[in-house]
Amino acid sequence: MGMQRQLQCIFLLGTVLITFFIICWDARKGRTFYLQTGSSPDFTHLKRRQEHRRRIIREFCSADSSLNFKEKSITFDQIPNKALNHLIVDDRHGVIYCFVPKVACTNWKRVMIVLSQNLKAPDGAPYLDPLDIPLTMIHNSTLHKTFNKLWMRFGRYSRPLMHHKLKNYTKFLFVRDPFVRLISAFRDKFVKPDEYFYNMYGSVMLRRYANISEPPDSVKEAFAEGIRLSFTHFIKYLLDPQTEEEKPFNEHWQQMYRLCHPCQIEYDFIGKLETLDEDTEHLLKILGLDNYIHFPPGYENRTALDWEQEWFANISVADRRKLYRLYETDFRLFEYDKPETLLDE
């Protein structure tokens, strides 16, 4: 009788352990890792926030929604590889990150480098702390080869492998108010002297919209002569049909949905710059990395929403409305309020 009880206890304990293992394994393989993070009231609120953000995208991406845009109806396999360039993969942890410039992407790239261990420090060891990675290395064009892009390296087998990873890995992105993101991009690339952006874009804008037939050859010369690109010139450039007829928007002002394809890729986590600290802490817990990765502190100079009135003061209401239509899909997919004050003046 005693032996029978022992066997029953062993069987019961084994059943419990196997069930627990299966639950944890399924949670880890699936689209979310919520079982790892507890069930505090704060966590429940954050979980509901994510469910809401994902639901909004699903609703707008459905065929019968009121939001219509060109890319909505295409399939993932119809997206060319070059349009998937913002999807970074960490195979070690099963994570895919779609980076959006001007939305904390520098620090998230640092995190992805630490996770993947693809980049070595001067001593030959992988970087272990995101803050140890120099800013110049993050934005070095050759570094893009360090990142494991979703579409790279697999030739004709790439699409099946992409589908496998998209199904089994945890996918996330961070977004930002579209107009505030434009202000941030303009300040970073044109208010500050940036030789590359001056030569590629600034001089073109000066010729077309500032009536300067022969802009200075360098940004240093332009600044020395008091020639500065205005935000009005920048907006004119974005609204000009000729701009995208010549080449696609630069990634710093490309619409976020066109960078990350949320109607074709079902993201597990949608973070926002406006809730960066909470969302980052939540995501790292979901990934089981909160004790391993410390996200670099947020920037003090995040462009404030209140600045919209100041920056758009010299933009005509007609152009503001055109600009909203250009970025309306981002506003609605990622649930940012329509800037009625700017559009109704």
Short mmCIF file of C-alpha atoms in Angstrom, two decimals:
data_model
loop_
_atom_site.label_atom_id
_atom_site.label_comp_id
_atom_site.label_asym_id
_atom_site.label_seq_id
_atom_site.Cartn_x
_atom_site.Cartn_y
_atom_site.Cartn_z
CA MET A 1 0.00 0.00 0.00
CA GLY A 2 2.83 2.37 0.89
CA MET A 3 4.57 1.61 -2.38
CA GLN A 4 1.34 2.34 -4.29
CA ARG A 5 1.00 5.73 -2.60
CA GLN A 6 4.60 6.57 -3.43
CA LEU A 7 4.01 5.67 -7.06
CA GLN A 8 0.85 7.81 -7.13
CA CYS A 9 2.74 10.76 -5.66
CA ILE A 10 5.57 10.35 -8.15
CA PHE A 11 3.09 10.12 -11.02
CA LEU A 12 1.21 13.21 -9.80
CA LEU A 13 4.42 15.20 -9.35
CA GLY A 14 5.63 14.14 -12.80
CA THR A 15 2.33 15.22 -14.36
CA VAL A 16 2.56 18.63 -12.70
CA LEU A 17 6.16 19.13 -13.84
CA ILE A 18 5.41 18.07 -17.41
CA THR A 19 2.35 20.35 -17.55
CA PHE A 20 4.38 23.26 -16.20
CA PHE A 21 7.14 22.60 -18.75
CA ILE A 22 4.65 22.51 -21.63
CA ILE A 23 3.01 25.76 -20.54
CA CYS A 24 6.34 27.54 -20.21
CA TRP A 25 7.60 26.13 -23.51
CA ASP A 26 4.45 27.18 -25.36
CA ALA A 27 4.64 30.61 -23.80
CA ARG A 28 8.25 30.96 -24.87
CA LYS A 29 7.56 29.73 -28.41
CA GLY A 30 4.44 31.79 -28.79
CA ARG A 31 3.90 35.41 -29.53
CA THR A 32 3.99 36.63 -25.95
CA PHE A 33 5.88 35.64 -22.81
CA TYR A 34 3.36 36.89 -20.28
CA LEU A 35 3.67 33.85 -17.99
CA GLN A 36 7.15 34.97 -17.05
CA THR A 37 6.19 38.35 -15.71
CA GLY A 38 3.65 37.85 -12.90
CA SER A 39 0.18 39.36 -12.59
CA SER A 40 0.50 42.60 -10.67
CA PRO A 41 -2.12 45.33 -11.29
CA ASP A 42 0.46 47.41 -13.17
CA PHE A 43 1.33 44.47 -15.38
CA THR A 44 -2.37 43.86 -16.08
CA HIS A 45 -2.72 47.47 -17.19
CA LEU A 46 0.31 47.21 -19.47
CA LYS A 47 -0.90 43.92 -20.91
CA ARG A 48 -4.28 45.47 -21.72
CA ARG A 49 -2.50 48.43 -23.32
CA GLN A 50 -0.69 46.07 -25.67
CA GLU A 51 -3.84 44.11 -26.47
CA HIS A 52 -5.57 47.39 -27.32
CA ARG A 53 -2.76 48.63 -29.57
CA ARG A 54 -2.63 45.35 -31.45
CA ARG A 55 -6.41 45.25 -31.82
CA ILE A 56 -6.51 48.76 -33.32
CA ILE A 57 -4.00 47.72 -35.98
CA ARG A 58 -5.91 44.51 -36.77
CA GLU A 59 -9.14 46.46 -37.17
CA PHE A 60 -7.67 49.08 -39.49
CA CYS A 61 -5.84 46.42 -41.51
CA SER A 62 -9.03 44.43 -42.09
CA ALA A 63 -10.50 44.59 -45.59
CA ASP A 64 -13.72 46.27 -44.44
CA SER A 65 -12.15 49.04 -42.33
CA SER A 66 -12.60 52.73 -43.12
CA LEU A 67 -8.86 53.24 -43.59
CA ASN A 68 -7.67 52.64 -47.13
CA PHE A 69 -4.07 52.84 -48.30
CA LYS A 70 -2.09 51.27 -51.10
CA GLU A 71 -0.01 48.81 -49.07
CA LYS A 72 -2.94 47.50 -47.05
CA SER A 73 -4.05 44.74 -49.41
CA ILE A 74 -0.67 43.24 -50.36
CA THR A 75 0.68 40.05 -48.83
CA PHE A 76 3.98 39.68 -47.01
CA ASP A 77 5.49 37.83 -49.96
CA GLN A 78 4.67 40.79 -52.20
CA ILE A 79 6.90 43.07 -50.11
CA PRO A 80 10.33 43.35 -51.80
CA ASN A 81 13.36 42.45 -49.71
CA LYS A 82 14.71 46.00 -49.74
CA ALA A 83 11.48 47.16 -48.06
CA LEU A 84 12.21 44.77 -45.16
CA ASN A 85 15.52 46.41 -44.38
CA HIS A 86 14.40 47.72 -40.98
CA LEU A 87 13.71 44.29 -39.52
CA ILE A 88 16.62 43.16 -37.32
CA VAL A 89 16.77 39.59 -36.02
CA ASP A 90 18.34 38.16 -32.88
CA ASP A 91 18.29 34.39 -33.37
CA ARG A 92 19.82 33.70 -29.96
CA HIS A 93 16.75 35.06 -28.15
CA GLY A 94 14.12 34.73 -30.88
CA VAL A 95 13.49 38.46 -31.29
CA ILE A 96 12.70 40.62 -34.33
CA TYR A 97 12.88 44.41 -34.02
CA CYS A 98 11.64 46.84 -36.65
CA PHE A 99 13.56 50.05 -36.09
CA VAL A 100 11.98 53.41 -36.85
CA PRO A 101 14.44 56.32 -37.03
CA LYS A 102 13.78 59.10 -34.49
CA VAL A 103 12.00 56.66 -32.16
CA ALA A 104 14.72 55.60 -29.69
CA CYS A 105 16.17 53.33 -32.38
CA THR A 106 19.79 54.13 -31.45
CA ASN A 107 19.37 52.61 -28.01
CA TRP A 108 17.31 49.68 -29.23
CA LYS A 109 20.01 48.93 -31.80
CA ARG A 110 22.49 48.94 -28.92
CA VAL A 111 20.32 46.40 -27.11
CA MET A 112 20.09 44.19 -30.21
CA ILE A 113 23.89 44.28 -30.57
CA VAL A 114 24.32 43.15 -26.96
CA LEU A 115 21.76 40.37 -27.40
CA SER A 116 23.19 39.05 -30.66
CA GLN A 117 26.86 39.48 -29.59
CA ASN A 118 27.71 40.13 -33.25
CA LEU A 119 29.83 43.20 -32.53
CA LYS A 120 33.07 42.96 -30.59
CA ALA A 121 34.56 45.57 -28.26
CA PRO A 122 38.20 46.69 -28.73
CA ASP A 123 39.32 43.92 -26.35
CA GLY A 124 37.78 41.32 -28.68
CA ALA A 125 34.93 40.38 -26.35
CA PRO A 126 31.25 40.98 -27.19
CA TYR A 127 29.66 44.12 -25.79
CA LEU A 128 27.69 43.35 -22.63
CA ASP A 129 26.39 46.82 -21.76
CA PRO A 130 24.43 48.85 -24.37
CA LEU A 131 25.95 52.08 -23.06
CA ASP A 132 29.46 50.82 -23.83
CA ILE A 133 28.73 50.84 -27.57
CA PRO A 134 29.90 54.16 -29.05
CA LEU A 135 27.30 56.26 -30.83
CA THR A 136 29.57 56.54 -33.87
CA MET A 137 29.46 52.76 -34.28
CA ILE A 138 25.66 52.67 -34.19
CA HIS A 139 25.37 55.09 -37.10
CA ASN A 140 28.36 53.83 -39.08
CA SER A 141 27.01 52.60 -42.42
CA THR A 142 29.26 49.53 -42.35
CA LEU A 143 27.63 48.48 -39.07
CA HIS A 144 24.44 47.62 -40.93
CA LYS A 145 26.26 44.48 -42.07
CA THR A 146 26.67 43.57 -38.41
CA PHE A 147 22.92 43.48 -37.87
CA ASN A 148 21.21 40.27 -38.87
CA LYS A 149 18.56 41.58 -41.26
CA LEU A 150 15.50 39.40 -41.67
CA TRP A 151 15.82 39.10 -45.44
CA MET A 152 19.59 38.62 -45.76
CA ARG A 153 21.90 35.62 -46.24
CA PHE A 154 19.52 32.86 -47.27
CA GLY A 155 19.10 33.28 -51.02
CA ARG A 156 16.14 31.41 -52.44
CA TYR A 157 15.41 29.90 -49.01
CA SER A 158 14.92 33.31 -47.41
CA ARG A 159 11.13 33.52 -47.69
CA PRO A 160 10.36 30.19 -45.95
CA LEU A 161 12.86 31.07 -43.21
CA MET A 162 11.36 34.53 -42.85
CA HIS A 163 7.90 33.03 -42.43
CA HIS A 164 9.23 30.62 -39.82
CA LYS A 165 10.86 33.39 -37.80
CA LEU A 166 7.88 35.71 -38.09
CA LYS A 167 5.66 32.93 -36.77
CA ASN A 168 7.88 31.87 -33.88
CA TYR A 169 9.89 34.93 -32.82
CA THR A 170 8.69 37.85 -30.71
CA LYS A 171 8.29 40.89 -32.96
CA PHE A 172 8.26 44.48 -31.71
CA LEU A 173 8.52 48.08 -32.85
CA PHE A 174 8.37 51.53 -31.29
CA VAL A 175 6.44 54.42 -32.84
CA ARG A 176 5.96 58.13 -32.23
CA ASP A 177 3.52 60.94 -33.00
CA PRO A 178 4.07 61.40 -36.77
CA PHE A 179 4.28 65.20 -36.78
CA VAL A 180 6.59 65.30 -33.77
CA ARG A 181 8.78 62.72 -35.46
CA LEU A 182 9.07 64.99 -38.51
CA ILE A 183 10.08 67.92 -36.30
CA SER A 184 12.71 65.75 -34.62
CA ALA A 185 14.06 64.58 -37.98
CA PHE A 186 14.28 68.13 -39.30
CA ARG A 187 16.07 69.39 -36.19
CA ASP A 188 18.55 66.53 -36.23
CA LYS A 189 19.36 66.50 -39.94
CA PHE A 190 18.98 70.13 -41.07
CA VAL A 191 19.15 72.48 -38.07
CA LYS A 192 22.44 70.86 -37.11
CA PRO A 193 25.17 70.78 -39.77
CA ASP A 194 25.01 67.37 -41.44
CA GLU A 195 27.08 67.11 -44.60
CA TYR A 196 25.42 63.98 -45.95
CA PHE A 197 21.86 65.25 -45.52
CA TYR A 198 22.80 68.67 -46.88
CA ASN A 199 24.28 67.19 -50.06
CA MET A 200 21.58 64.58 -50.58
CA TYR A 201 18.50 66.58 -49.60
CA GLY A 202 19.18 70.06 -48.23
CA SER A 203 20.74 71.50 -51.37
CA VAL A 204 17.85 70.09 -53.44
CA MET A 205 15.31 71.78 -51.17
CA LEU A 206 17.19 75.08 -51.32
CA ARG A 207 17.14 75.00 -55.12
CA ARG A 208 13.49 74.09 -55.44
CA TYR A 209 11.83 75.95 -52.61
CA ALA A 210 14.22 78.72 -51.48
CA ASN A 211 15.00 80.10 -54.97
CA ILE A 212 18.73 79.51 -54.52
CA SER A 213 19.89 78.34 -57.94
CA GLU A 214 23.43 77.47 -56.82
CA PRO A 215 23.54 76.47 -53.15
CA PRO A 216 26.97 76.34 -51.48
CA ASP A 217 28.89 73.11 -52.03
CA SER A 218 29.02 72.17 -48.36
CA VAL A 219 26.88 72.62 -45.28
CA LYS A 220 29.78 74.44 -43.60
CA GLU A 221 29.82 77.05 -46.36
CA ALA A 222 26.04 77.35 -46.31
CA PHE A 223 25.94 77.93 -42.55
CA ALA A 224 28.82 80.43 -42.80
CA GLU A 225 26.83 82.39 -45.40
CA GLY A 226 23.71 82.32 -43.24
CA ILE A 227 21.86 80.00 -45.62
CA ARG A 228 19.62 77.72 -43.62
CA LEU A 229 16.88 75.38 -44.69
CA SER A 230 13.54 76.23 -43.09
CA PHE A 231 10.90 73.84 -41.81
CA THR A 232 8.60 75.28 -44.48
CA HIS A 233 11.04 74.19 -47.20
CA PHE A 234 11.14 70.72 -45.66
CA ILE A 235 7.35 70.40 -45.64
CA LYS A 236 7.16 71.63 -49.26
CA TYR A 237 9.64 68.90 -50.16
CA LEU A 238 7.53 66.22 -48.47
CA LEU A 239 4.35 67.39 -50.19
CA ASP A 240 5.89 67.72 -53.64
CA PRO A 241 4.84 64.72 -55.82
CA GLN A 242 8.18 65.02 -57.62
CA THR A 243 10.00 63.96 -54.45
CA GLU A 244 8.83 60.34 -54.41
CA GLU A 245 8.73 60.13 -58.16
CA GLU A 246 12.51 60.53 -58.05
CA LYS A 247 13.22 58.23 -55.09
CA PRO A 248 11.52 56.92 -51.95
CA PHE A 249 11.42 59.03 -48.81
CA ASN A 250 14.46 58.80 -46.59
CA GLU A 251 13.90 56.51 -43.61
CA HIS A 252 13.90 59.45 -41.19
CA TRP A 253 10.66 60.80 -42.67
CA GLN A 254 9.30 57.69 -44.33
CA GLN A 255 5.90 56.74 -42.92
CA MET A 256 6.28 54.26 -40.08
CA TYR A 257 3.83 51.76 -41.54
CA ARG A 258 5.88 51.67 -44.75
CA LEU A 259 9.01 50.82 -42.77
CA CYS A 260 7.47 48.09 -40.61
CA HIS A 261 4.42 46.74 -42.53
CA PRO A 262 2.05 46.16 -39.59
CA CYS A 263 -0.73 44.85 -41.85
CA GLN A 264 1.52 42.06 -43.11
CA ILE A 265 3.49 41.40 -39.90
CA GLU A 266 1.53 40.74 -36.73
CA TYR A 267 3.63 42.47 -34.10
CA ASP A 268 3.53 41.12 -30.57
CA PHE A 269 4.51 44.39 -28.96
CA ILE A 270 3.92 48.00 -30.04
CA GLY A 271 5.83 50.50 -27.94
CA LYS A 272 5.50 54.27 -28.10
CA LEU A 273 8.09 56.93 -27.43
CA GLU A 274 5.51 58.80 -25.37
CA THR A 275 5.42 55.84 -22.95
CA LEU A 276 8.99 54.70 -23.57
CA ASP A 277 10.06 53.96 -20.01
CA GLU A 278 6.98 51.89 -19.14
CA ASP A 279 6.91 50.10 -22.47
CA THR A 280 10.61 49.28 -22.39
CA GLU A 281 10.42 47.84 -18.89
CA HIS A 282 7.36 45.83 -19.89
CA LEU A 283 8.98 44.48 -23.07
CA LEU A 284 12.20 43.44 -21.33
CA LYS A 285 10.14 41.55 -18.75
CA ILE A 286 8.15 39.84 -21.49
CA LEU A 287 11.40 38.75 -23.11
CA GLY A 288 12.80 37.60 -19.79
CA LEU A 289 15.70 40.04 -20.17
CA ASP A 290 14.92 42.60 -17.46
CA ASN A 291 17.70 41.27 -15.22
CA TYR A 292 20.14 41.01 -18.10
CA ILE A 293 19.63 44.18 -20.13
CA HIS A 294 19.47 47.70 -18.75
CA PHE A 295 17.99 50.01 -21.36
CA PRO A 296 19.96 53.26 -21.71
CA PRO A 297 18.26 56.27 -20.10
CA GLY A 298 15.86 58.33 -22.21
CA TYR A 299 16.84 61.50 -23.97
CA GLU A 300 16.24 64.78 -22.23
CA ASN A 301 15.60 66.57 -25.52
CA ARG A 302 12.59 64.61 -26.75
CA THR A 303 10.62 66.95 -28.96
CA ALA A 304 7.62 68.14 -26.97
CA LEU A 305 4.15 67.90 -28.44
CA ASP A 306 3.58 71.51 -27.41
CA TRP A 307 6.21 72.58 -29.93
CA GLU A 308 3.95 71.63 -32.84
CA GLN A 309 2.21 75.00 -32.71
CA GLU A 310 5.54 76.81 -32.88
CA TRP A 311 7.03 74.68 -35.65
CA PHE A 312 3.92 74.78 -37.82
CA ALA A 313 3.28 78.49 -37.32
CA ASN A 314 4.60 79.37 -40.79
CA ILE A 315 3.02 76.38 -42.55
CA SER A 316 -0.26 77.20 -44.28
CA VAL A 317 -3.37 75.40 -43.05
CA ALA A 318 -3.78 73.94 -46.54
CA ASP A 319 -0.29 72.40 -46.37
CA ARG A 320 -0.88 71.15 -42.83
CA ARG A 321 -3.96 69.30 -44.04
CA LYS A 322 -2.06 67.83 -46.98
CA LEU A 323 0.68 66.72 -44.61
CA TYR A 324 -1.86 65.07 -42.33
CA ARG A 325 -3.28 63.14 -45.28
CA LEU A 326 0.26 62.05 -46.17
CA TYR A 327 0.79 60.63 -42.66
CA GLU A 328 -2.83 59.81 -41.80
CA THR A 329 -2.25 56.07 -41.93
CA ASP A 330 0.43 56.37 -39.23
CA PHE A 331 -1.84 58.54 -37.09
CA ARG A 332 -4.71 56.06 -37.27
CA LEU A 333 -2.89 52.73 -37.20
CA PHE A 334 -0.88 53.71 -34.14
CA GLU A 335 -3.75 55.66 -32.55
CA TYR A 336 -2.39 59.18 -32.39
CA ASP A 337 -4.89 61.99 -32.05
CA LYS A 338 -5.63 64.00 -35.15
CA PRO A 339 -4.04 67.45 -34.52
CA GLU A 340 -7.33 69.33 -34.87
CA THR A 341 -5.89 72.60 -33.57
CA LEU A 342 -3.29 72.66 -36.33
CA LEU A 343 -5.73 71.64 -39.04
CA ASP A 344 -8.67 73.90 -38.18
CA GLU A 345 -6.99 77.27 -37.71
#
